[in-house]
Amino acid sequence: MLDKSQVVTSLLCEDAYKFSMGQAIFHQFSDYKTTWDFRCRNSDVKFTPEMVEEIRRQVRLFCELRFTEDELAYLDKIRWIKGSYVDFLRLWHARYEDFTIDGNAPCGLRIEASGTWLNTSMYEIPILAIVNEVYFRYAYDSDELFGQFERKLSKKIGALCDGSFRLGNFSEFGLRRRLSARAQELAVSMLRDNDSRFAESHFVGTSNVELARKYGVTPVGTMAHEWIMCAGQGNHKHNPAYSNWYALDAWVKEYGILNGTALTDTITTDCFLRDFQLTYATLFSGVRHDSGDPFVWGEKMLRHYEKLGIDPMTKTLLFSDSLDFGRATALHDKFSSRCRVAFGIGTFLSNDTDVPALNIVMKVVKCNGQDVAKISDVEGKGMCRNADYVDYLNRCIKWRMENEIGRTQLR
């Protein structure tokens, strides 16, 4: 019988960085409006009309959820969350009216969300979790897929226990592309329960706040590309080549030295480093890699810290781009003697079966009525409706990189 149970059953079923960003949005950008688009990058995947209708139903159920007092009490105990934001969340819920969901797309599924940034930012992760689980429920035998997932997960646990892989500190980051809620929960519970047996690895936590609460592990996550895109490009008076500066400045206003892992690749890491000078490099505990060659990126970041006179051993390089245990081990071996290293591992831990995982995203494409874009450190990860705006942003970055003078290392 086809599983029709509710996919998302708690508003804590959300990546931790959505609460990090949400609090700063609430305090500094509550009037910003954004538009988000869904995209499936798998050319051979087609969503049927039945899938689309079930996704609509699941989104309606998501919009009926409210935070419970127990959930709010858990959030209130997180060091960097403020009481004013918790009070706001007590009133918050998703609005079904913000969504357009139909079959008018090459993959058979179109999802658009428009409204305040406060609302739409909170939609991305649960919607992707819904789309994933509905697709695999309808396209395959769910029990058979779960059995494949469980067998592979058991082998991975065994490989960590016998020292085949060396990860150091790592977290589970798989909510957005998980096979199912049951699969992600199994991964988190098994990683937690076996952590003491791992030879050269340590399970730190999960991005899924609901599971972090349930299993007593750390909710992990700081900022996403949307933060730099909207905080940096949402004010149309700003030069978008300085997106990182505006975003980092607003983050420090909100958190000071707390909750500080900076994402480097929104408008290329080279441009990011123009703004990540002594003050920000000191305040932020580390940086996150999400595109491009991670070994090249790591060397670049270490050189940058050293140039600023900062001991890299006091900073963390967090790698989170399409990782498996083998790739993470190679990065750990390369960098762990020179700095702190951590890993956020997603699909490999939450959706590894005998069939390909979905490569789906939901990205912000407009802020305050104007296009926004991510350039990234590699082609193919950006998403913007307007090629002219991407060209404009690239020209702004190029001009800044080639002509800017008078930068100060103390900024």
Short mmCIF file of C-alpha atoms in Angstrom, two decimals, residues 15-17 153 160 166-175 184 187-189 191-192 195 198 200-209 211-212 217-222 261 288 316-325 328 332 341-350:
data_model
loop_
_atom_site.label_atom_id
_atom_site.label_comp_id
_atom_site.label_asym_id
_atom_site.label_seq_id
_atom_site.Cartn_x
_atom_site.Cartn_y
_atom_site.Cartn_z
CA ASP A 15 18.23 22.91 8.85
CA ALA A 16 19.82 24.79 11.74
CA TYR A 17 21.11 27.57 9.51
CA LEU A 153 24.57 2.52 6.15
CA LEU A 160 34.25 4.10 10.59
CA ARG A 166 39.44 9.08 8.99
CA LEU A 167 37.02 11.97 9.20
CA GLY A 168 37.80 13.67 12.48
CA ASN A 169 34.73 15.79 13.32
CA PHE A 170 31.76 15.38 10.97
CA SER A 171 28.04 16.13 10.91
CA GLU A 172 25.06 14.80 8.99
CA PHE A 173 23.71 17.40 6.53
CA GLY A 174 21.18 15.36 4.54
CA LEU A 175 17.72 16.74 5.30
CA GLN A 184 17.58 10.18 8.03
CA ALA A 187 21.41 7.52 10.05
CA VAL A 188 21.52 9.99 12.94
CA SER A 189 20.63 7.38 15.57
CA LEU A 191 25.94 7.48 14.05
CA ARG A 192 25.23 8.69 17.58
CA ASP A 195 30.28 7.19 17.84
CA PHE A 198 34.68 5.09 15.70
CA GLU A 200 39.45 8.17 13.96
CA SER A 201 36.13 9.94 13.49
CA HIS A 202 33.70 11.79 15.74
CA PHE A 203 30.01 12.38 14.99
CA VAL A 204 29.33 15.96 16.09
CA GLY A 205 25.67 16.48 15.16
CA THR A 206 23.10 17.03 12.44
CA SER A 207 21.70 19.96 10.52
CA ASN A 208 18.16 18.68 11.26
CA VAL A 209 17.10 20.51 14.42
CA LEU A 211 16.66 15.11 15.15
CA ALA A 212 19.30 17.05 17.08
CA VAL A 217 23.32 15.98 19.52
CA THR A 218 24.36 19.44 18.30
CA PRO A 219 22.24 21.25 15.67
CA VAL A 220 24.85 22.35 13.14
CA GLY A 221 24.66 25.23 10.64
CA THR A 222 25.38 28.93 10.26
CA THR A 261 31.22 30.03 10.01
CA ARG A 288 32.76 26.68 4.70
CA THR A 316 38.08 25.58 11.08
CA LEU A 317 37.76 24.62 7.44
CA LEU A 318 34.31 23.08 7.04
CA PHE A 319 33.84 21.04 3.86
CA SER A 320 30.28 20.36 2.69
CA ASP A 321 30.27 19.84 -1.09
CA SER A 322 29.15 16.40 -2.34
CA LEU A 323 31.19 14.47 0.18
CA ASP A 324 31.58 10.78 0.79
CA PHE A 325 33.84 9.13 3.36
CA ALA A 328 36.48 13.45 3.40
CA HIS A 332 41.29 15.26 6.54
CA VAL A 341 38.88 20.39 9.87
CA ALA A 342 35.20 19.43 9.89
CA PHE A 343 32.77 17.90 7.41
CA GLY A 344 29.08 18.23 6.65
CA ILE A 345 28.02 15.08 4.78
CA GLY A 346 24.61 15.05 3.14
CA THR A 347 23.20 12.71 0.50
CA PHE A 348 25.85 10.04 1.09
CA LEU A 349 24.45 9.59 4.61
CA SER A 350 20.74 10.26 4.01
#
